[in-house]
Amino acid sequence: MTATRLKKIALTLKLRWQLCSRLGFFAVRGVRVRKIEDRSVVATGSYKGQRVVYKQYPQENAAVRAKRACTELQFLERNLPEPNYVNGCIDTLPDLGIVILKWVDGETVRQLYNKADGPEREAIVLQVAGWLKACVDLRRKEKPLRAAHLVARLDVSDNGTLTSEERSLLEAMLAEMAALAESIEGKPVVYTSAHDDMTLVNLKIWDGGLYAIDINKERWLPLMRMAARFLVMKDFFAPPDGQDLFHGLPASEARLFLKAAGVALRQKRVVRYFIAEQMVRVYVARETEAEKQEYARDRMRAFLQGSQDTA
């Protein structure tokens, strides 16, 4: 039995005891830890006969985090127009850092996208863009962009996991970002609070609606940064062979998504900058196998070969 498996079992027993002691042994059933992350432990189970997700935040500021998560989810649940949804908050146990969330049926956007064909993929991309646009319509403001700040935070010089080839490629990406940052620093861009980790596994489609899951708080970010997160996670680790590319990503779906989400495509350098930022960030996270990392390197090379004025 692996160390991770043992840790999940131990955390399951602890969480089950905490929940049953507080909510009652007959109210809580089938608790099982599914995911352990730095910022939370995620479990599934049932509460008063309803299938739910239990999320527990680390002890430091746990009560504040639980309240923030529930407040944001309740706001979005009340205000997002159909067919745009979140997995709403049922209750919180702030002193334990626990939020009890509604379970969402259906498949993730990643699962649906992988088995879809061209037109179906475009429809999925448009539905995700519609959810993001609904968040922008709900809350938006323009703020000066701190582009240089993000470049500084992505320094890879002391990353010992990189080969010399990888280091050279990433340093070229950062150099491109730095050059772009000089021209866009302080530029007004649209910010919104939607999803700070807008990946395909954090989105589900069920009964015609799109549900965002794993939202942890109100967090205002540049709209283009969230859009770039989705696009990079969608295609970064897939082979780019034969594709018409837009900053290293499939051009047709990228333009379709950005336009539908309300991104200002005329801000060409801002668009390019955030695609680069997400490519570097995702690559150094090392969350996939070696073959797919090679596809990611191909996409970064294609990005660097492209023009800043591509739109």
mmCIF file of N, CA and C in Angstrom, residues 22-142:
data_model
loop_
_atom_site.group_PDB
_atom_site.id
_atom_site.type_symbol
_atom_site.label_atom_id
_atom_site.label_comp_id
_atom_site.label_asym_id
_atom_site.label_seq_id
_atom_site.Cartn_x
_atom_site.Cartn_y
_atom_site.Cartn_z
ATOM 1 N N ARG A 22 -19.975 16.098 14.973
ATOM 2 C CA ARG A 22 -20.647 17.383 14.903
ATOM 3 C C ARG A 22 -22.067 17.284 14.344
ATOM 4 N N LEU A 23 -22.244 16.490 13.294
ATOM 5 C CA LEU A 23 -23.512 16.472 12.575
ATOM 6 C C LEU A 23 -24.403 15.280 12.908
ATOM 7 N N GLY A 24 -23.818 14.270 13.545
ATOM 8 C CA GLY A 24 -24.597 13.085 13.887
ATOM 9 C C GLY A 24 -24.224 11.888 13.031
ATOM 10 N N PHE A 25 -24.156 10.733 13.663
ATOM 11 C CA PHE A 25 -23.714 9.530 12.953
ATOM 12 C C PHE A 25 -24.704 9.086 11.879
ATOM 13 N N PHE A 26 -25.976 9.451 12.032
ATOM 14 C CA PHE A 26 -26.965 9.031 11.036
ATOM 15 C C PHE A 26 -27.082 10.033 9.886
ATOM 16 N N ALA A 27 -26.556 11.242 10.089
ATOM 17 C CA ALA A 27 -26.635 12.264 9.038
ATOM 18 C C ALA A 27 -25.506 12.134 8.032
ATOM 19 N N VAL A 28 -24.376 11.598 8.474
ATOM 20 C CA VAL A 28 -23.180 11.530 7.633
ATOM 21 C C VAL A 28 -22.909 10.085 7.244
ATOM 22 N N ARG A 29 -22.749 9.845 5.954
ATOM 23 C CA ARG A 29 -22.508 8.472 5.472
ATOM 24 C C ARG A 29 -21.436 8.479 4.377
ATOM 25 N N GLY A 30 -20.709 7.369 4.281
ATOM 26 C CA GLY A 30 -19.847 7.092 3.126
ATOM 27 C C GLY A 30 -18.742 8.083 2.861
ATOM 28 N N VAL A 31 -18.199 8.709 3.905
ATOM 29 C CA VAL A 31 -17.144 9.707 3.695
ATOM 30 C C VAL A 31 -15.875 9.015 3.201
ATOM 31 N N ARG A 32 -15.320 9.547 2.129
ATOM 32 C CA ARG A 32 -14.087 8.988 1.567
ATOM 33 C C ARG A 32 -13.261 10.104 0.935
ATOM 34 N N VAL A 33 -12.043 10.278 1.396
ATOM 35 C CA VAL A 33 -11.159 11.302 0.846
ATOM 36 C C VAL A 33 -10.751 10.921 -0.573
ATOM 37 N N ARG A 34 -10.926 11.869 -1.500
ATOM 38 C CA ARG A 34 -10.612 11.633 -2.914
ATOM 39 C C ARG A 34 -9.359 12.368 -3.376
ATOM 40 N N LYS A 35 -9.093 13.527 -2.779
ATOM 41 C CA LYS A 35 -7.999 14.361 -3.274
ATOM 42 C C LYS A 35 -7.359 15.113 -2.116
ATOM 43 N N ILE A 36 -6.033 15.113 -2.109
ATOM 44 C CA ILE A 36 -5.283 15.853 -1.093
ATOM 45 C C ILE A 36 -4.433 16.896 -1.802
ATOM 46 N N GLU A 37 -4.688 18.157 -1.474
ATOM 47 C CA GLU A 37 -3.929 19.255 -2.073
ATOM 48 C C GLU A 37 -3.365 20.130 -0.960
ATOM 49 N N ASP A 38 -2.469 21.026 -1.338
ATOM 50 C CA ASP A 38 -1.904 21.943 -0.344
ATOM 51 C C ASP A 38 -2.985 22.806 0.285
ATOM 52 N N ARG A 39 -3.957 23.213 -0.530
ATOM 53 C CA ARG A 39 -4.937 24.165 -0.017
ATOM 54 C C ARG A 39 -6.209 23.526 0.516
ATOM 55 N N SER A 40 -6.415 22.216 0.333
ATOM 56 C CA SER A 40 -7.615 21.576 0.870
ATOM 57 C C SER A 40 -7.545 20.055 0.732
ATOM 58 N N VAL A 41 -8.400 19.404 1.515
ATOM 59 C CA VAL A 41 -8.653 17.969 1.381
ATOM 60 C C VAL A 41 -10.090 17.830 0.901
ATOM 61 N N VAL A 42 -10.308 17.043 -0.148
ATOM 62 C CA VAL A 42 -11.632 16.906 -0.750
ATOM 63 C C VAL A 42 -12.119 15.467 -0.581
ATOM 64 N N ALA A 43 -13.336 15.332 -0.066
ATOM 65 C CA ALA A 43 -13.929 14.011 0.145
ATOM 66 C C ALA A 43 -15.350 13.997 -0.418
ATOM 67 N N THR A 44 -15.842 12.803 -0.706
ATOM 68 C CA THR A 44 -17.239 12.631 -1.110
ATOM 69 C C THR A 44 -17.957 11.850 -0.024
ATOM 70 N N GLY A 45 -19.276 11.887 -0.073
ATOM 71 C CA GLY A 45 -20.089 11.166 0.906
ATOM 72 C C GLY A 45 -21.525 11.621 0.787
ATOM 73 N N SER A 46 -22.295 11.416 1.842
ATOM 74 C CA SER A 46 -23.676 11.894 1.849
ATOM 75 C C SER A 46 -23.956 12.635 3.144
ATOM 76 N N TYR A 47 -24.923 13.542 3.077
ATOM 77 C CA TYR A 47 -25.333 14.325 4.240
ATOM 78 C C TYR A 47 -26.850 14.414 4.223
ATOM 79 N N LYS A 48 -27.479 13.829 5.235
ATOM 80 C CA LYS A 48 -28.939 13.772 5.328
ATOM 81 C C LYS A 48 -29.548 13.191 4.057
ATOM 82 N N GLY A 49 -28.909 12.138 3.549
ATOM 83 C CA GLY A 49 -29.411 11.417 2.386
ATOM 84 C C GLY A 49 -29.073 12.036 1.045
ATOM 85 N N GLN A 50 -28.360 13.155 1.037
ATOM 86 C CA GLN A 50 -28.011 13.850 -0.199
ATOM 87 C C GLN A 50 -26.527 13.659 -0.487
ATOM 88 N N ARG A 51 -26.201 13.295 -1.711
ATOM 89 C CA ARG A 51 -24.793 13.140 -2.066
ATOM 90 C C ARG A 51 -24.119 14.510 -2.051
ATOM 91 N N VAL A 52 -22.927 14.578 -1.428
ATOM 92 C CA VAL A 52 -22.257 15.870 -1.260
ATOM 93 C C VAL A 52 -20.753 15.719 -1.428
ATOM 94 N N VAL A 53 -20.103 16.883 -1.459
ATOM 95 C CA VAL A 53 -18.645 16.973 -1.404
ATOM 96 C C VAL A 53 -18.290 17.690 -0.093
ATOM 97 N N TYR A 54 -17.362 17.085 0.658
ATOM 98 C CA TYR A 54 -16.833 17.732 1.856
ATOM 99 C C TYR A 54 -15.439 18.263 1.526
ATOM 100 N N LYS A 55 -15.238 19.542 1.790
ATOM 101 C CA LYS A 55 -13.925 20.125 1.571
ATOM 102 C C LYS A 55 -13.425 20.712 2.888
ATOM 103 N N GLN A 56 -12.201 20.338 3.268
ATOM 104 C CA GLN A 56 -11.628 20.840 4.512
ATOM 105 C C GLN A 56 -10.350 21.601 4.210
ATOM 106 N N TYR A 57 -10.278 22.825 4.714
ATOM 107 C CA TYR A 57 -9.106 23.673 4.519
ATOM 108 C C TYR A 57 -8.096 23.439 5.642
ATOM 109 N N PRO A 58 -6.804 23.707 5.374
ATOM 110 C CA PRO A 58 -5.778 23.537 6.405
ATOM 111 C C PRO A 58 -6.062 24.409 7.623
ATOM 112 N N GLN A 59 -5.465 24.059 8.758
ATOM 113 C CA GLN A 59 -5.778 24.719 10.018
ATOM 114 C C GLN A 59 -5.547 26.227 9.993
ATOM 115 N N GLU A 60 -4.479 26.677 9.346
ATOM 116 C CA GLU A 60 -4.193 28.104 9.326
ATOM 117 C C GLU A 60 -5.294 28.864 8.577
ATOM 118 N N ASN A 61 -5.993 29.743 9.275
ATOM 119 C CA ASN A 61 -7.091 30.532 8.696
ATOM 120 C C ASN A 61 -8.210 29.664 8.140
ATOM 121 N N ALA A 62 -8.397 28.467 8.707
ATOM 122 C CA ALA A 62 -9.382 27.533 8.164
ATOM 123 C C ALA A 62 -10.795 28.097 8.219
ATOM 124 N N ALA A 63 -11.159 28.720 9.325
ATOM 125 C CA ALA A 63 -12.519 29.252 9.458
ATOM 126 C C ALA A 63 -12.784 30.350 8.433
ATOM 127 N N VAL A 64 -11.801 31.224 8.239
ATOM 128 C CA VAL A 64 -11.948 32.307 7.269
ATOM 129 C C VAL A 64 -12.083 31.734 5.856
ATOM 130 N N ARG A 65 -11.260 30.750 5.532
ATOM 131 C CA ARG A 65 -11.312 30.154 4.193
ATOM 132 C C ARG A 65 -12.656 29.490 3.928
ATOM 133 N N ALA A 66 -13.166 28.771 4.924
ATOM 134 C CA ALA A 66 -14.453 28.085 4.755
ATOM 135 C C ALA A 66 -15.579 29.093 4.528
ATOM 136 N N LYS A 67 -15.590 30.173 5.311
ATOM 137 C CA LYS A 67 -16.623 31.186 5.159
ATOM 138 C C LYS A 67 -16.522 31.889 3.813
ATOM 139 N N ARG A 68 -15.285 32.193 3.386
ATOM 140 C CA ARG A 68 -15.101 32.858 2.092
ATOM 141 C C ARG A 68 -15.590 31.986 0.944
ATOM 142 N N ALA A 69 -15.271 30.696 1.008
ATOM 143 C CA ALA A 69 -15.687 29.780 -0.055
ATOM 144 C C ALA A 69 -17.206 29.719 -0.144
ATOM 145 N N CYS A 70 -17.858 29.578 1.008
ATOM 146 C CA CYS A 70 -19.315 29.457 1.004
ATOM 147 C C CYS A 70 -19.976 30.754 0.554
ATOM 148 N N THR A 71 -19.464 31.878 1.008
ATOM 149 C CA THR A 71 -20.025 33.185 0.613
ATOM 150 C C THR A 71 -19.952 33.376 -0.894
ATOM 151 N N GLU A 72 -18.799 33.034 -1.490
ATOM 152 C CA GLU A 72 -18.639 33.206 -2.936
ATOM 153 C C GLU A 72 -19.555 32.266 -3.715
ATOM 154 N N LEU A 73 -19.638 31.026 -3.292
ATOM 155 C CA LEU A 73 -20.480 30.060 -4.000
ATOM 156 C C LEU A 73 -21.952 30.438 -3.892
ATOM 157 N N GLN A 74 -22.374 30.906 -2.737
ATOM 158 C CA GLN A 74 -23.766 31.318 -2.585
ATOM 159 C C GLN A 74 -24.073 32.531 -3.449
ATOM 160 N N PHE A 75 -23.118 33.457 -3.551
ATOM 161 C CA PHE A 75 -23.309 34.623 -4.418
ATOM 162 C C PHE A 75 -23.479 34.198 -5.877
ATOM 163 N N LEU A 76 -22.578 33.345 -6.348
ATOM 164 C CA LEU A 76 -22.648 32.903 -7.742
ATOM 165 C C LEU A 76 -23.899 32.078 -8.004
ATOM 166 N N GLU A 77 -24.280 31.241 -7.044
ATOM 167 C CA GLU A 77 -25.474 30.414 -7.219
ATOM 168 C C GLU A 77 -26.726 31.288 -7.347
ATOM 169 N N ARG A 78 -26.768 32.375 -6.586
ATOM 170 C CA ARG A 78 -27.934 33.272 -6.641
ATOM 171 C C ARG A 78 -27.963 34.117 -7.912
ATOM 172 N N ASN A 79 -26.799 34.480 -8.418
ATOM 173 C CA ASN A 79 -26.750 35.539 -9.435
ATOM 174 C C ASN A 79 -26.385 35.112 -10.853
ATOM 175 N N LEU A 80 -25.753 33.961 -11.027
ATOM 176 C CA LEU A 80 -25.417 33.540 -12.388
ATOM 177 C C LEU A 80 -26.688 33.152 -13.145
ATOM 178 N N PRO A 81 -26.822 33.592 -14.383
ATOM 179 C CA PRO A 81 -28.005 33.218 -15.166
ATOM 180 C C PRO A 81 -27.876 31.797 -15.713
ATOM 181 N N GLU A 82 -28.994 31.149 -15.907
ATOM 182 C CA GLU A 82 -28.990 29.829 -16.549
ATOM 183 C C GLU A 82 -28.421 29.956 -17.957
ATOM 184 N N PRO A 83 -27.700 28.932 -18.454
ATOM 185 C CA PRO A 83 -27.405 27.627 -17.850
ATOM 186 C C PRO A 83 -26.023 27.585 -17.188
ATOM 187 N N ASN A 84 -25.700 28.603 -16.419
ATOM 188 C CA ASN A 84 -24.386 28.707 -15.784
ATOM 189 C C ASN A 84 -24.538 28.511 -14.275
ATOM 190 N N TYR A 85 -23.788 27.558 -13.730
ATOM 191 C CA TYR A 85 -23.991 27.165 -12.341
ATOM 192 C C TYR A 85 -22.661 26.925 -11.629
ATOM 193 N N VAL A 86 -22.748 26.736 -10.312
ATOM 194 C CA VAL A 86 -21.636 26.262 -9.482
ATOM 195 C C VAL A 86 -22.159 25.140 -8.607
ATOM 196 N N ASN A 87 -21.223 24.371 -8.002
ATOM 197 C CA ASN A 87 -21.681 23.401 -7.005
ATOM 198 C C ASN A 87 -21.852 24.154 -5.691
ATOM 199 N N GLY A 88 -23.094 24.494 -5.398
ATOM 200 C CA GLY A 88 -23.403 25.407 -4.312
ATOM 201 C C GLY A 88 -23.017 24.901 -2.934
ATOM 202 N N CYS A 89 -22.937 25.840 -1.996
ATOM 203 C CA CYS A 89 -22.577 25.533 -0.613
ATOM 204 C C CYS A 89 -23.841 25.254 0.194
ATOM 205 N N ILE A 90 -23.881 24.095 0.847
ATOM 206 C CA ILE A 90 -25.019 23.709 1.677
ATOM 207 C C ILE A 90 -24.851 24.229 3.103
ATOM 208 N N ASP A 91 -23.641 24.079 3.630
ATOM 209 C CA ASP A 91 -23.396 24.468 5.019
ATOM 210 C C ASP A 91 -21.897 24.572 5.257
ATOM 211 N N THR A 92 -21.526 25.155 6.385
ATOM 212 C CA THR A 92 -20.119 25.238 6.776
ATOM 213 C C THR A 92 -19.964 24.846 8.237
ATOM 214 N N LEU A 93 -18.801 24.322 8.553
ATOM 215 C CA LEU A 93 -18.375 24.098 9.936
ATOM 216 C C LEU A 93 -17.083 24.884 10.083
ATOM 217 N N PRO A 94 -17.177 26.194 10.297
ATOM 218 C CA PRO A 94 -16.001 27.063 10.219
ATOM 219 C C PRO A 94 -14.859 26.673 11.144
ATOM 220 N N ASP A 95 -15.172 26.267 12.385
ATOM 221 C CA ASP A 95 -14.096 25.940 13.321
ATOM 222 C C ASP A 95 -13.298 24.723 12.890
ATOM 223 N N LEU A 96 -13.893 23.881 12.039
ATOM 224 C CA LEU A 96 -13.191 22.725 11.481
ATOM 225 C C LEU A 96 -12.662 23.003 10.075
ATOM 226 N N GLY A 97 -12.949 24.190 9.550
ATOM 227 C CA GLY A 97 -12.509 24.532 8.198
ATOM 228 C C GLY A 97 -13.207 23.735 7.115
ATOM 229 N N ILE A 98 -14.447 23.324 7.367
ATOM 230 C CA ILE A 98 -15.158 22.434 6.444
ATOM 231 C C ILE A 98 -16.313 23.164 5.772
ATOM 232 N N VAL A 99 -16.419 22.962 4.444
ATOM 233 C CA VAL A 99 -17.606 23.373 3.701
ATOM 234 C C VAL A 99 -18.262 22.122 3.129
ATOM 235 N N ILE A 100 -19.590 22.118 3.148
ATOM 236 C CA ILE A 100 -20.363 21.006 2.589
ATOM 237 C C ILE A 100 -20.988 21.508 1.293
ATOM 238 N N LEU A 101 -20.625 20.875 0.190
ATOM 239 C CA LEU A 101 -20.992 21.358 -1.138
ATOM 240 C C LEU A 101 -21.924 20.385 -1.850
ATOM 241 N N LYS A 102 -22.755 20.931 -2.698
ATOM 242 C CA LYS A 102 -23.637 20.099 -3.502
ATOM 243 C C LYS A 102 -22.825 19.258 -4.481
ATOM 244 N N TRP A 103 -23.239 18.013 -4.647
ATOM 245 C CA TRP A 103 -22.634 17.144 -5.646
ATOM 246 C C TRP A 103 -23.207 17.486 -7.024
ATOM 247 N N VAL A 104 -22.360 17.470 -8.041
ATOM 248 C CA VAL A 104 -22.800 17.714 -9.417
ATOM 249 C C VAL A 104 -22.612 16.437 -10.220
ATOM 250 N N ASP A 105 -23.695 15.939 -10.795
ATOM 251 C CA ASP A 105 -23.607 14.783 -11.685
ATOM 252 C C ASP A 105 -22.963 15.215 -13.006
ATOM 253 N N GLY A 106 -22.912 14.278 -13.945
ATOM 254 C CA GLY A 106 -22.379 14.602 -15.258
ATOM 255 C C GLY A 106 -20.894 14.313 -15.369
ATOM 256 N N GLU A 107 -20.358 14.616 -16.540
ATOM 257 C CA GLU A 107 -18.945 14.389 -16.815
ATOM 258 C C GLU A 107 -18.194 15.710 -16.840
ATOM 259 N N THR A 108 -16.891 15.629 -16.598
ATOM 260 C CA THR A 108 -16.087 16.843 -16.679
ATOM 261 C C THR A 108 -15.960 17.281 -18.132
ATOM 262 N N VAL A 109 -15.648 18.541 -18.310
ATOM 263 C CA VAL A 109 -15.422 19.059 -19.660
ATOM 264 C C VAL A 109 -14.251 18.327 -20.311
ATOM 265 N N ARG A 110 -13.258 17.958 -19.533
ATOM 266 C CA ARG A 110 -12.141 17.180 -20.083
ATOM 267 C C ARG A 110 -12.628 15.865 -20.670
ATOM 268 N N GLN A 111 -13.451 15.127 -19.945
ATOM 269 C CA GLN A 111 -13.963 13.844 -20.440
ATOM 270 C C GLN A 111 -14.795 14.039 -21.706
ATOM 271 N N LEU A 112 -15.660 15.029 -21.700
ATOM 272 C CA LEU A 112 -16.527 15.266 -22.845
ATOM 273 C C LEU A 112 -15.743 15.758 -24.049
ATOM 274 N N TYR A 113 -14.794 16.643 -23.820
ATOM 275 C CA TYR A 113 -13.999 17.197 -24.917
ATOM 276 C C TYR A 113 -13.157 16.114 -25.584
ATOM 277 N N ASN A 114 -12.562 15.242 -24.795
ATOM 278 C CA ASN A 114 -11.682 14.212 -25.348
ATOM 279 C C ASN A 114 -12.409 13.248 -26.274
ATOM 280 N N LYS A 115 -13.683 13.011 -26.020
ATOM 281 C CA LYS A 115 -14.400 12.039 -26.865
ATOM 282 C C LYS A 115 -15.293 12.708 -27.913
ATOM 283 N N ALA A 116 -15.243 14.032 -27.989
ATOM 284 C CA ALA A 116 -16.072 14.757 -28.953
ATOM 285 C C ALA A 116 -15.343 14.938 -30.273
ATOM 286 N N ASP A 117 -16.127 15.221 -31.330
ATOM 287 C CA ASP A 117 -15.522 15.543 -32.617
ATOM 288 C C ASP A 117 -15.427 17.062 -32.758
ATOM 289 N N GLY A 118 -15.029 17.539 -33.951
ATOM 290 C CA GLY A 118 -14.783 18.959 -34.157
ATOM 291 C C GLY A 118 -15.938 19.879 -33.780
ATOM 292 N N PRO A 119 -17.136 19.717 -34.401
ATOM 293 C CA PRO A 119 -18.266 20.603 -34.066
ATOM 294 C C PRO A 119 -18.688 20.498 -32.604
ATOM 295 N N GLU A 120 -18.660 19.276 -32.052
ATOM 296 C CA GLU A 120 -19.032 19.103 -30.650
ATOM 297 C C GLU A 120 -18.019 19.774 -29.731
ATOM 298 N N ARG A 121 -16.755 19.709 -30.112
ATOM 299 C CA ARG A 121 -15.722 20.379 -29.309
ATOM 300 C C ARG A 121 -15.931 21.889 -29.313
ATOM 301 N N GLU A 122 -16.255 22.434 -30.462
ATOM 302 C CA GLU A 122 -16.504 23.867 -30.534
ATOM 303 C C GLU A 122 -17.687 24.266 -29.664
ATOM 304 N N ALA A 123 -18.727 23.418 -29.639
ATOM 305 C CA ALA A 123 -19.900 23.707 -28.812
ATOM 306 C C ALA A 123 -19.532 23.705 -27.329
ATOM 307 N N ILE A 124 -18.669 22.777 -26.923
ATOM 308 C CA ILE A 124 -18.218 22.721 -25.529
ATOM 309 C C ILE A 124 -17.413 23.964 -25.187
ATOM 310 N N VAL A 125 -16.502 24.337 -26.086
ATOM 311 C CA VAL A 125 -15.670 25.524 -25.868
ATOM 312 C C VAL A 125 -16.543 26.768 -25.732
ATOM 313 N N LEU A 126 -17.559 26.888 -26.562
ATOM 314 C CA LEU A 126 -18.460 28.033 -26.488
ATOM 315 C C LEU A 126 -19.251 28.049 -25.186
ATOM 316 N N GLN A 127 -19.627 26.870 -24.694
ATOM 317 C CA GLN A 127 -20.383 26.825 -23.442
ATOM 318 C C GLN A 127 -19.518 27.271 -22.269
ATOM 319 N N VAL A 128 -18.249 26.855 -22.269
ATOM 320 C CA VAL A 128 -17.328 27.305 -21.221
ATOM 321 C C VAL A 128 -17.132 28.818 -21.314
ATOM 322 N N ALA A 129 -16.951 29.309 -22.531
ATOM 323 C CA ALA A 129 -16.799 30.754 -22.721
ATOM 324 C C ALA A 129 -18.024 31.505 -22.217
ATOM 325 N N GLY A 130 -19.203 30.916 -22.422
ATOM 326 C CA GLY A 130 -20.442 31.539 -21.954
ATOM 327 C C GLY A 130 -20.490 31.657 -20.444
ATOM 328 N N TRP A 131 -19.985 30.634 -19.748
ATOM 329 C CA TRP A 131 -19.938 30.697 -18.280
ATOM 330 C C TRP A 131 -19.016 31.822 -17.820
ATOM 331 N N LEU A 132 -17.842 31.923 -18.448
ATOM 332 C CA LEU A 132 -16.895 32.968 -18.074
ATOM 333 C C LEU A 132 -17.460 34.353 -18.388
ATOM 334 N N LYS A 133 -18.098 34.488 -19.542
ATOM 335 C CA LYS A 133 -18.702 35.771 -19.919
ATOM 336 C C LYS A 133 -19.805 36.166 -18.943
ATOM 337 N N ALA A 134 -20.557 35.187 -18.449
ATOM 338 C CA ALA A 134 -21.602 35.488 -17.470
ATOM 339 C C ALA A 134 -21.005 36.047 -16.182
ATOM 340 N N CYS A 135 -19.840 35.540 -15.790
ATOM 341 C CA CYS A 135 -19.153 36.071 -14.608
ATOM 342 C C CYS A 135 -18.672 37.496 -14.850
ATOM 343 N N VAL A 136 -18.179 37.751 -16.059
ATOM 344 C CA VAL A 136 -17.723 39.102 -16.406
ATOM 345 C C VAL A 136 -18.901 40.077 -16.389
ATOM 346 N N ASP A 137 -20.038 39.667 -16.931
ATOM 347 C CA ASP A 137 -21.214 40.532 -16.952
ATOM 348 C C ASP A 137 -21.715 40.818 -15.534
ATOM 349 N N LEU A 138 -21.479 39.875 -14.632
ATOM 350 C CA LEU A 138 -21.916 40.014 -13.249
ATOM 351 C C LEU A 138 -21.016 40.960 -12.454
ATOM 352 N N ARG A 139 -19.695 40.824 -12.665
ATOM 353 C CA ARG A 139 -18.726 41.647 -11.926
ATOM 354 C C ARG A 139 -17.532 41.921 -12.832
ATOM 355 N N ARG A 140 -17.257 43.151 -13.056
ATOM 356 C CA ARG A 140 -16.094 43.501 -13.868
ATOM 357 C C ARG A 140 -15.568 44.872 -13.471
ATOM 358 N N LYS A 141 -14.269 45.063 -13.629
ATOM 359 C CA LYS A 141 -13.664 46.374 -13.464
ATOM 360 C C LYS A 141 -12.374 46.400 -14.261
ATOM 361 N N GLU A 142 -11.955 47.585 -14.629
ATOM 362 C CA GLU A 142 -10.676 47.745 -15.320
ATOM 363 C C GLU A 142 -9.624 48.200 -14.316
#
